[in-house]
CSV table of C-alpha atoms in Angstrom, one decimal:
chain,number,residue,atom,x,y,z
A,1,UNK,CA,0.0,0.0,0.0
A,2,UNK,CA,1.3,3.5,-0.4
A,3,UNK,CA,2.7,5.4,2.3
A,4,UNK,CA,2.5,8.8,1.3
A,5,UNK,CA,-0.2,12.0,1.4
A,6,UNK,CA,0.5,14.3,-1.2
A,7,UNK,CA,0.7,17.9,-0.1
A,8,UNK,CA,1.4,21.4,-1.5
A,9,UNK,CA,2.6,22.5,-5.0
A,10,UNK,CA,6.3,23.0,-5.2
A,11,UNK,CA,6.7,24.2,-9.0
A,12,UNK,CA,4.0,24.4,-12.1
A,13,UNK,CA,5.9,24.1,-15.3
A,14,UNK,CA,4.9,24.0,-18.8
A,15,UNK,CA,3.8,20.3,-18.8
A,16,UNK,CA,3.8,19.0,-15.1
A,17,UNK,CA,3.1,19.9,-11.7
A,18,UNK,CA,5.4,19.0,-9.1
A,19,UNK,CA,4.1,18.4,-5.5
A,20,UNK,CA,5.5,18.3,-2.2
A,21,UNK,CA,4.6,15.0,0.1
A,22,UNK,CA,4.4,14.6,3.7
A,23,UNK,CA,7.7,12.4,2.9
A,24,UNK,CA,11.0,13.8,3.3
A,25,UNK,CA,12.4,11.8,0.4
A,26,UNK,CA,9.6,11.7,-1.7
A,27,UNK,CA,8.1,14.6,-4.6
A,28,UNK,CA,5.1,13.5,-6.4
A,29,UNK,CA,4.5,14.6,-10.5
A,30,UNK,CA,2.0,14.9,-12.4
A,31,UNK,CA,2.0,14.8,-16.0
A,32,UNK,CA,-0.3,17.6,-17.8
A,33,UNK,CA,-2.4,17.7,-21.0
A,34,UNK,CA,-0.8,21.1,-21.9
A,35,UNK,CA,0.5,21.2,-25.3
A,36,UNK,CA,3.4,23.8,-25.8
A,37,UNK,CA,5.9,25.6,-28.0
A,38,UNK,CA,8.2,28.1,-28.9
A,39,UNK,CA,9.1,28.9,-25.5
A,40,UNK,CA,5.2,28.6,-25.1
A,41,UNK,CA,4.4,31.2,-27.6
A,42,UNK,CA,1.8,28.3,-28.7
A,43,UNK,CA,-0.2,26.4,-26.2
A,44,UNK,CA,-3.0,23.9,-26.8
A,45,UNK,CA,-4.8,21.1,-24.7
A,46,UNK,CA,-4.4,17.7,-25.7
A,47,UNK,CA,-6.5,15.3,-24.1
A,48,UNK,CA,-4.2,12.2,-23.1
A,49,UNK,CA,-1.2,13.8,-23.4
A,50,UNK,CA,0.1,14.1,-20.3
A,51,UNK,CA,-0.9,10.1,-19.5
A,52,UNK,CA,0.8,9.2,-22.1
A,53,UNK,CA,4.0,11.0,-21.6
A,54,UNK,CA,4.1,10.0,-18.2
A,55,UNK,CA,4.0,6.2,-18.7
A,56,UNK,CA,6.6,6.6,-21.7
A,57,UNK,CA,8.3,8.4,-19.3
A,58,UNK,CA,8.0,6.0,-16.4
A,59,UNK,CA,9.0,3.4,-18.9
A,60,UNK,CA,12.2,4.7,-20.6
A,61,UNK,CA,13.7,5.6,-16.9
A,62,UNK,CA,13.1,1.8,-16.4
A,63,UNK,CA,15.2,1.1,-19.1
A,64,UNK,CA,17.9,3.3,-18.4
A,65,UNK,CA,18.0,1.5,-15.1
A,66,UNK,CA,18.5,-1.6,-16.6
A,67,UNK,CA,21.7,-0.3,-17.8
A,68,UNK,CA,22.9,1.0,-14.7
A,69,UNK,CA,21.9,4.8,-15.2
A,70,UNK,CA,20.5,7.0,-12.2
A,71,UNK,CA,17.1,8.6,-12.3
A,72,UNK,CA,15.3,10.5,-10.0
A,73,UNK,CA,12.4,8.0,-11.1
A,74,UNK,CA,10.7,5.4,-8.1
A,75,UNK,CA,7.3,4.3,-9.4
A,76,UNK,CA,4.0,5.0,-10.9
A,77,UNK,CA,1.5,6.3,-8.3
A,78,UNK,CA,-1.2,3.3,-7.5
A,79,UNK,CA,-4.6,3.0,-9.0
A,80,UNK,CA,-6.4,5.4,-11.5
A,81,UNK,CA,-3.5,7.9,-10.7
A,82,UNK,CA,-0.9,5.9,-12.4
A,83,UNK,CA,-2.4,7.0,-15.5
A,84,UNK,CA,-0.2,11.0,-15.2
A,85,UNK,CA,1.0,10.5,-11.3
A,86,UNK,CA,4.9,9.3,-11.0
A,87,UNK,CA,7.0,9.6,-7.9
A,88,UNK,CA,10.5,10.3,-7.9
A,89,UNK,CA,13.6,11.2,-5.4
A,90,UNK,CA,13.3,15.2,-5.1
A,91,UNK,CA,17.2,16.6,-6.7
A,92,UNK,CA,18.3,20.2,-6.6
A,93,UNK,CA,17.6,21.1,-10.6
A,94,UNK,CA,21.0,22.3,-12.5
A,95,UNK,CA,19.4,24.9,-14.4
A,96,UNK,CA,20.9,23.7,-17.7
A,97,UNK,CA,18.8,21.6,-21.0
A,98,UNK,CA,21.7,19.2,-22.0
A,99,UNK,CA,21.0,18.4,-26.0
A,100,UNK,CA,22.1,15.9,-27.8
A,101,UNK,CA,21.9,15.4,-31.4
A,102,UNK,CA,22.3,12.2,-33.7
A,103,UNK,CA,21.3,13.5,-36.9
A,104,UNK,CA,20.8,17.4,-37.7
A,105,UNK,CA,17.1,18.8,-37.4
A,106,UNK,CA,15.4,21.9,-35.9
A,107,UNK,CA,17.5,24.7,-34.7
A,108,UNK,CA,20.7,23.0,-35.7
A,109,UNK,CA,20.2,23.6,-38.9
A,110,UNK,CA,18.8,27.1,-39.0
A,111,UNK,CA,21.9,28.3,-37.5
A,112,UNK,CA,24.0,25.9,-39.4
A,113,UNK,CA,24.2,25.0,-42.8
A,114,UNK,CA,23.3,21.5,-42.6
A,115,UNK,CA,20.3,19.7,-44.4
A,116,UNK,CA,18.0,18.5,-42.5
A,117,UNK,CA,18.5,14.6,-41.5
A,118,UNK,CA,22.1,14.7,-41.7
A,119,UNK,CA,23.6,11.8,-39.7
A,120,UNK,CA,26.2,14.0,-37.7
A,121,UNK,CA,29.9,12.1,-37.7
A,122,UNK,CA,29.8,12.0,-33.8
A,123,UNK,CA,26.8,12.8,-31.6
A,124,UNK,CA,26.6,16.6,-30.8
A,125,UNK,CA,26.7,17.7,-27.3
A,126,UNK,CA,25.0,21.2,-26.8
A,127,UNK,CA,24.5,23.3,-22.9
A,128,UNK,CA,21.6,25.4,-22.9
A,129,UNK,CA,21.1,28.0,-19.9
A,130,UNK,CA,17.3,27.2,-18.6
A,131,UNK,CA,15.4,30.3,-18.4
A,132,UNK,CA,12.8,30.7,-20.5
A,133,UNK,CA,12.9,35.1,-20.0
A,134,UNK,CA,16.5,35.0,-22.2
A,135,UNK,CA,15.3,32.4,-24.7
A,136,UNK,CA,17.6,29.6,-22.9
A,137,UNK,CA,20.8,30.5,-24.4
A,138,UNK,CA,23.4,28.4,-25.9
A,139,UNK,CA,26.2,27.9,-23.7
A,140,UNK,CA,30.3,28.6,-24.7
A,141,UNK,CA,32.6,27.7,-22.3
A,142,UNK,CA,33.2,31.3,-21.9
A,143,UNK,CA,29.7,32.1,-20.7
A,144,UNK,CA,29.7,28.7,-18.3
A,145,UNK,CA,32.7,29.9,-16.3
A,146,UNK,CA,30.9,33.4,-15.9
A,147,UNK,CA,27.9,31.9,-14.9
A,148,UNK,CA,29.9,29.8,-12.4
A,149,UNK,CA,27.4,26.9,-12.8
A,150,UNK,CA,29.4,23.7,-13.1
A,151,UNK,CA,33.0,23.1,-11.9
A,152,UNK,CA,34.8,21.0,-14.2
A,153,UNK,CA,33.9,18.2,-12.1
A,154,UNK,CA,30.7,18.6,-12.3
A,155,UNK,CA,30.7,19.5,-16.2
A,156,UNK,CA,32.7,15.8,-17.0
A,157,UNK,CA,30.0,14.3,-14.9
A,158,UNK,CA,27.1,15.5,-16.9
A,159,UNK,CA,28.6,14.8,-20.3
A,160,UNK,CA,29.6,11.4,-19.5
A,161,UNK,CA,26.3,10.9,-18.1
A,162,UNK,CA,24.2,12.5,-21.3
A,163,UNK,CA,26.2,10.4,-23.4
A,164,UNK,CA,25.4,7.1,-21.4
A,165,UNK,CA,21.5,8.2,-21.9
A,166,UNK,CA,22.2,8.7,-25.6
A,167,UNK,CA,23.4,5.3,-26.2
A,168,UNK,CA,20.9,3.4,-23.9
A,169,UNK,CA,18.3,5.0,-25.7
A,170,UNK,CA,19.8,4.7,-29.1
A,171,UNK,CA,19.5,1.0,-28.4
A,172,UNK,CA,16.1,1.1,-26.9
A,173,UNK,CA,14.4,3.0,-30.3
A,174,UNK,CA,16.5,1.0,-32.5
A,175,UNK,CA,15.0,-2.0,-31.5
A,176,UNK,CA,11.2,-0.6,-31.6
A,177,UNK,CA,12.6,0.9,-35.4
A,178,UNK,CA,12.7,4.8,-34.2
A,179,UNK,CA,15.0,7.0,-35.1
A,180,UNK,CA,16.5,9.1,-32.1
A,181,UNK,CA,17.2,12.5,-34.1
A,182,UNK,CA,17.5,14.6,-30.5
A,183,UNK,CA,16.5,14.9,-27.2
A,184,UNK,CA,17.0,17.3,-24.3
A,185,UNK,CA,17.1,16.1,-20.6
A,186,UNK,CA,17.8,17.6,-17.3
A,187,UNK,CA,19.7,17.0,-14.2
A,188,UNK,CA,19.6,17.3,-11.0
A,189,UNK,CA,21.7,16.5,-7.5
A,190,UNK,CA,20.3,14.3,-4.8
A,191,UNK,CA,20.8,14.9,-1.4
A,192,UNK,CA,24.2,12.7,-1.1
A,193,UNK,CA,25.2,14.8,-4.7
A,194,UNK,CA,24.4,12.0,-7.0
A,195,UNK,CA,23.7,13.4,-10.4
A,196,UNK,CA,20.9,11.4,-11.9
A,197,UNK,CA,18.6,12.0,-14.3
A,198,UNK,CA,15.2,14.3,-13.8
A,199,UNK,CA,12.5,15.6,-15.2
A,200,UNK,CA,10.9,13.5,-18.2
A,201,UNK,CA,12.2,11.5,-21.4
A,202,UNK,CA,9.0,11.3,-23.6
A,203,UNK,CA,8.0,12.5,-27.3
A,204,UNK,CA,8.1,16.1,-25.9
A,205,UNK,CA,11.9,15.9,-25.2
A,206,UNK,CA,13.0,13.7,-28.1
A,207,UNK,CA,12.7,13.8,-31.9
A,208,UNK,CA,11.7,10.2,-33.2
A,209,UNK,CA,11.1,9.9,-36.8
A,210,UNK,CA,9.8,6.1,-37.7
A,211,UNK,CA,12.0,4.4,-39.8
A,212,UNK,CA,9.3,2.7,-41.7
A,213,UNK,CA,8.4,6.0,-43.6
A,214,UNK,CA,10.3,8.3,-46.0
A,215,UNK,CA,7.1,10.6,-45.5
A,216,UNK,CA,9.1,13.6,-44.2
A,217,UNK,CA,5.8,14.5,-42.3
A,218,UNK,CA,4.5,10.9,-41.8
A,219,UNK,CA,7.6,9.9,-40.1
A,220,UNK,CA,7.1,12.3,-37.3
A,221,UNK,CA,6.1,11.0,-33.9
A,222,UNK,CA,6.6,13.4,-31.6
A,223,UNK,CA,6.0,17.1,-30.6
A,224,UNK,CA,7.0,18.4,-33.8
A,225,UNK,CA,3.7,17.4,-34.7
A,226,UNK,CA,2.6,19.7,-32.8
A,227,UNK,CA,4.7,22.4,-33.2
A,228,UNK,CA,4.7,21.7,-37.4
A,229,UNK,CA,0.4,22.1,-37.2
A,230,UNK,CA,0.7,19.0,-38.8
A,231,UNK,CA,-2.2,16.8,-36.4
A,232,UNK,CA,-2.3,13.9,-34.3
A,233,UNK,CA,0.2,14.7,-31.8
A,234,UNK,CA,-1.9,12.3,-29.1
A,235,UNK,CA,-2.2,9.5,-32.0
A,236,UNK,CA,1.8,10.0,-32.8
A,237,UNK,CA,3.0,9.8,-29.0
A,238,UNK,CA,0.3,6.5,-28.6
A,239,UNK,CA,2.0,4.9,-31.4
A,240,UNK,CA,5.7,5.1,-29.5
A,241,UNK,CA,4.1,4.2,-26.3
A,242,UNK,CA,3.1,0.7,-28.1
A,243,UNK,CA,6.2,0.3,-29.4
A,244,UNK,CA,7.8,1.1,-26.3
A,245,UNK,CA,5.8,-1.3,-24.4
A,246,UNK,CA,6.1,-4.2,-26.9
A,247,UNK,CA,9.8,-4.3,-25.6
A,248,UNK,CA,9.8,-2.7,-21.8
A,249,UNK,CA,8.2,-4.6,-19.0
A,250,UNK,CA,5.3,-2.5,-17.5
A,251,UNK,CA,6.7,0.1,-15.1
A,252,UNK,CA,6.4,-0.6,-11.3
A,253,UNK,CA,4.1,1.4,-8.8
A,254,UNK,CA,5.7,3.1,-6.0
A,255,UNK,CA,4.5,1.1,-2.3
């Protein structure tokens, strides 16, 4: 049985609402409908969403589990809440969106002149100052030692550790034929300063294009969709949460 009461909102962010429990060592999440882009310039509900998002979510931290990577992650929340509720271990956010990049798509290649699809020779590592007021900057390492963000400890830490997520999930979508174009994650700091990963992993924060199509707007499962006006953004992310689930075990409940 659970063990927990939850208790007063800590944050409200674009997609989720994070709450405070009567536990110590324990921050529950839930996952909103909220639909949103450009720095939330463009905002729509989408029924299911946020159920969806938060069992892809719940799922792809199991797999990066498996192959011995932290997460903030500890369950799915019992009952009818399991279907946008997750718990997870409450981490001091570093406010910066690591990006990585497989192939070239979206911003890359307006400010760079690659086509669109491009496999890049190595994958491409990119630090992006969170705040949403400045447009979340790109990060030189000139402008990271000014900010005084990361120590250099810290910085080799998070690298190694993005790149460990980018090749467990690599493997995961390759074997449910997905291509991972991008993603963006966060991370945070436990108590004991473990750096694991936070937040969410879902077609919000990756680019998947299905391999099965050479539709260039067919192949698009996730919030480009949405972005793009091009429809079935809810249909799209149902579509990877099948996949996903035809090779994941079903995600635990928190007790």
């Amino acid at each position: 049985m659970s063990t927990y009461t939850i208790g007063p909102l800590l944050h409200e962010g674009k997609a989720k609402r994070v709450y405070r429990t009567d536990r110590p060592d324990l921050v529950a999440v839930e996952y909103k409908d909220d639909a949103t882009a450009f720095n939330a310039l463009k905002k729509a509900q989408l029924e299911g969403k946020g159920p969806l998002n938060c069992r892809i979510s719940a799922l792809v931290f199991e797999w990066l589990a498996s192959r011995d990577i932290p997460t903030h992650y500890l369950g799915l929340a019992e009952g009818e809440a399991s279907r946008r509720w997750m718990l997870v271990r409450p981490v001091e956010i570093i406010p910066i969106e690591v990006v990585i990049r497989n192939l070239a798509a979206g911003s890359l290649c307006q400010q760079l002149p690659v086509a669109s699809g491009t496999r890049l020779p190595s994958p491409l590592l990119d630090l992006y100052y969170k705040d949403d007021a400045l447009g979340d900057p790109l990060l030189t390492d000139a402008r990271l030692a000014l900010l005084g963000i990361l120590d250099t400890d810290l910085r080799d830490r998070l690298e190694q550790l993005a790149r460990q997520v980018n090749a467990a999930l690599l493997e995961l979508f390759g074997r449910i034929d997905l291509e991972l174009v991008d993603f963006k994650i966060e991370l945070g700091l436990t108590a004991d300063q473990q750096l694991v990963v936070a937040d969410e992993i879902s077609p919000d924060t990756c680019r998947l294009w299905d391999r099965a199509t050479d539709d260039l707007q067919d192949r698009i499962l996730d919030k480009d969709r949405f972005r793009q006006d091009l429809g079935g953004v809810v249909e799209a992310y149902g579509q990877v949460l099948k996949r996903i689930q035809g090779v994941c075990p079903e995600p635990r409940f928190y007790r």
